[in-house]
Coordinates of C-alpha atoms in Angstrom, one line a residue:
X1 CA -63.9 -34.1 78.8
X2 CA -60.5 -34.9 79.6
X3 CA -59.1 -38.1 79.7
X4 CA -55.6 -39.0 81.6
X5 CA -54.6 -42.6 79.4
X6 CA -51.7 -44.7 79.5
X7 CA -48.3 -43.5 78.9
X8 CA -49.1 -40.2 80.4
X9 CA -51.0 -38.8 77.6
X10 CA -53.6 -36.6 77.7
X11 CA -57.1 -36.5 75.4
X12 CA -58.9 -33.1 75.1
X13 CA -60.5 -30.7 73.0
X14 CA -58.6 -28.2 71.5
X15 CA -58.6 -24.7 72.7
X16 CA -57.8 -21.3 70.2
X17 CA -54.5 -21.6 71.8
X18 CA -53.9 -24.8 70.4
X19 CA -54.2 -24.1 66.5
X20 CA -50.6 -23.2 65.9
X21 CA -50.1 -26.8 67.0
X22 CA -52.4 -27.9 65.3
X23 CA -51.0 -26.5 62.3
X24 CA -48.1 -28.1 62.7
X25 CA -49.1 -31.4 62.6
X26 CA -50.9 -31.0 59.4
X27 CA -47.8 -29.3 57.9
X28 CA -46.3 -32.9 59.3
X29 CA -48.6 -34.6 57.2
X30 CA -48.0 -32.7 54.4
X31 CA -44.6 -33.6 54.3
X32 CA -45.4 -37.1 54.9
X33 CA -47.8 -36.9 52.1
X34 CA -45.3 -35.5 49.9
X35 CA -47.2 -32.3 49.3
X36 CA -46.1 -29.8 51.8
X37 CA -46.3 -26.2 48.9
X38 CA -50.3 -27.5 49.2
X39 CA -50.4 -26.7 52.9
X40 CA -51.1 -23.0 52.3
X41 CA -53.9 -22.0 55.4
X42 CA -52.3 -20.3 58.1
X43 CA -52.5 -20.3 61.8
X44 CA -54.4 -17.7 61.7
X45 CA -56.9 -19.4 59.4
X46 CA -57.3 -22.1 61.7
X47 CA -58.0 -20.1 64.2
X48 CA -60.8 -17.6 62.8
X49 CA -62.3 -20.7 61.3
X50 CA -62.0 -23.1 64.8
X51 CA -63.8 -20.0 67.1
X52 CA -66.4 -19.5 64.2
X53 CA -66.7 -23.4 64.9
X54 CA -66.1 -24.1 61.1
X55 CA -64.3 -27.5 62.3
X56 CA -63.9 -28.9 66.1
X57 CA -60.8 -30.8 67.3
X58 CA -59.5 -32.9 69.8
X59 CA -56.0 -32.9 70.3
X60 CA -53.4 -35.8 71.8
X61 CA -50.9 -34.2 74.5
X62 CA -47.7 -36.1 76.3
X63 CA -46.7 -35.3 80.1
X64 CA -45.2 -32.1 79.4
X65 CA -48.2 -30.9 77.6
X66 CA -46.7 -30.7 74.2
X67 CA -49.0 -31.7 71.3
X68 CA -48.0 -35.1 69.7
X69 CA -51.3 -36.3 68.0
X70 CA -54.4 -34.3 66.7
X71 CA -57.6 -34.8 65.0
X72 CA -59.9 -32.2 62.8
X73 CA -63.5 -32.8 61.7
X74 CA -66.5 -31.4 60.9
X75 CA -70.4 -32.1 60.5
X76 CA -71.2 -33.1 57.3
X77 CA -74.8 -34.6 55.3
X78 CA -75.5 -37.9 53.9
X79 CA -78.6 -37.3 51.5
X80 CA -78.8 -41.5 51.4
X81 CA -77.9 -41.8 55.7
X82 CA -78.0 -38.6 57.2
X83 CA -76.1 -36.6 59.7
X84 CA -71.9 -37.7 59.0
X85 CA -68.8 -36.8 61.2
X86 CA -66.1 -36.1 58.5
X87 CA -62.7 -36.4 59.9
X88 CA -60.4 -34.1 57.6
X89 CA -57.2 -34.7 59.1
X90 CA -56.2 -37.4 61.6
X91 CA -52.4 -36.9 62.7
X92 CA -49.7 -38.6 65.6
X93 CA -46.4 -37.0 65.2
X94 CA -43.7 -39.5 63.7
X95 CA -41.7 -40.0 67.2
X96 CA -45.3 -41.0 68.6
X97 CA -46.4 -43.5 66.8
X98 CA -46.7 -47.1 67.1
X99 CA -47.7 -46.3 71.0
X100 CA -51.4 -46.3 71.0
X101 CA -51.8 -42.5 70.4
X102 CA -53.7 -42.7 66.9
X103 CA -55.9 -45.4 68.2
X104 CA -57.1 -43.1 71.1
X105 CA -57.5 -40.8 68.8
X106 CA -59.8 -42.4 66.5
X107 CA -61.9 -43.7 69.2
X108 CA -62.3 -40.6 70.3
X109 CA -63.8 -39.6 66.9
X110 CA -66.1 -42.4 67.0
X111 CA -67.2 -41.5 70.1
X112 CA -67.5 -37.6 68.8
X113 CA -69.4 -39.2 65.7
X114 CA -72.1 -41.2 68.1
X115 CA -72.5 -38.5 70.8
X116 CA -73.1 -35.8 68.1
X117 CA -75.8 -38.1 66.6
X118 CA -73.7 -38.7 63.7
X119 CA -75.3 -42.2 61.3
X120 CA -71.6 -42.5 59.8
X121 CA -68.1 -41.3 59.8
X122 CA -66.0 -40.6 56.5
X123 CA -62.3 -39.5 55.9
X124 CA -60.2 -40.2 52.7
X125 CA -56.5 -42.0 53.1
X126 CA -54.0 -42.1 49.8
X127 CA -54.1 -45.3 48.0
X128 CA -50.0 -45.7 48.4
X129 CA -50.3 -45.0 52.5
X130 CA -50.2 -48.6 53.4
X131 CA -50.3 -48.2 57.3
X132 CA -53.0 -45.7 57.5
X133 CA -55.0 -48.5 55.0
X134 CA -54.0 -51.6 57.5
X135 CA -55.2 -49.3 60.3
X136 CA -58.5 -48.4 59.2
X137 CA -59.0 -52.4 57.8
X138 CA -58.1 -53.1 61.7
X139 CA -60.7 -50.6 63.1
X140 CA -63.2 -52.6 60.5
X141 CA -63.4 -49.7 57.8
X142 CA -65.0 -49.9 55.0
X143 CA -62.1 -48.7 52.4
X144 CA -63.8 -47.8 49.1
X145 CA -61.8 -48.4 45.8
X146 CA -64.8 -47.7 43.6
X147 CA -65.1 -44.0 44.0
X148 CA -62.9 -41.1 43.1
X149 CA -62.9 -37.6 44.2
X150 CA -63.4 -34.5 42.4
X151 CA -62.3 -30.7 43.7
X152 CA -61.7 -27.2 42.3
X153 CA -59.7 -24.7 44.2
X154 CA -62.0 -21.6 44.0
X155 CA -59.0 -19.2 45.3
X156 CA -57.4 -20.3 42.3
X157 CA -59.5 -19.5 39.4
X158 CA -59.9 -16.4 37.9
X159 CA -63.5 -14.4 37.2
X160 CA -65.5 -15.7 35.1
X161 CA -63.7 -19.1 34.7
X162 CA -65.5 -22.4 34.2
X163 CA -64.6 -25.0 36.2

């Protein structure tokens, strides 16, 4: 569904075409995030991965059709609520923001989330982004201080490694 929305900017799903753009936004948030050596998937990740429909996307376009705001999820399980829409990455480009764009874009993922079924939504935001925190508050999210999260990076161990 495409949606023409104030200031001339366009909502709609992504497309394969629109990975390397994609990309780039999350290599923008890396930055922002002050971690941009841990951006290491590639275009070409994204897009083998978005056509074997590992993750969907909606994307945030201006007039000219350039790419100013994205966001990235994926299904995910609840074993106490059920079916959850995970929103992995959630980005506006710097120049467009403060305009709207990132609340269009989260409605849009709420919408996503209740269409698909979904009995939640989840994401994660850094404790020191301080915006992202007052805009979540604002969109009456729940932000949970209580929990912390655990990972391995499986590319990076060797054989017979314990985690």
């Amino acid at each position: 569904m495409i949606k023409n929305l104030t200031s001339n900017i366009i909502l709609r799903p992504a497309t394969v075409e629109d990975m390397a753009g994609v990309h780039a936004l999350v290599r923008e948030l890396a930055v922002y995030e002050k971690a941009p050596e841990q951006h290491s998937a590639t275009v070409e990740d994204y897009t083998r991965d978005f056509l074997a429909g590992v993750f969907g996307s909606t994307v945030a376009a201006n007039g000219e059709g350039q790419i100013i705001g994205m966001i990235l999820y994926y299904m995910a399980y609840s074993t106490w609520r059920g079916k959850m829409l995970y929103l992995e990455d959630f980005v506006v480009t710097e120049s467009y923001r403060q305009y709207g764009v990132g609340q269009l874009l989260f409605d849009e993922f709420l919408r996503i989330g209740r269409d698909q079924g979904a009995r939640l939504v989840k994401w994660q935001v850094l404790d020191w982004n301080e915006p992202a925190i007052r805009f979540y508050q604002k969109n009456k999210a729940i932000i949970e201080t209580e929990w912390h999260n655990g990972k391995i990076f499986l590319m990076e161990l060797n054989p017979g490694d314990k985690a």
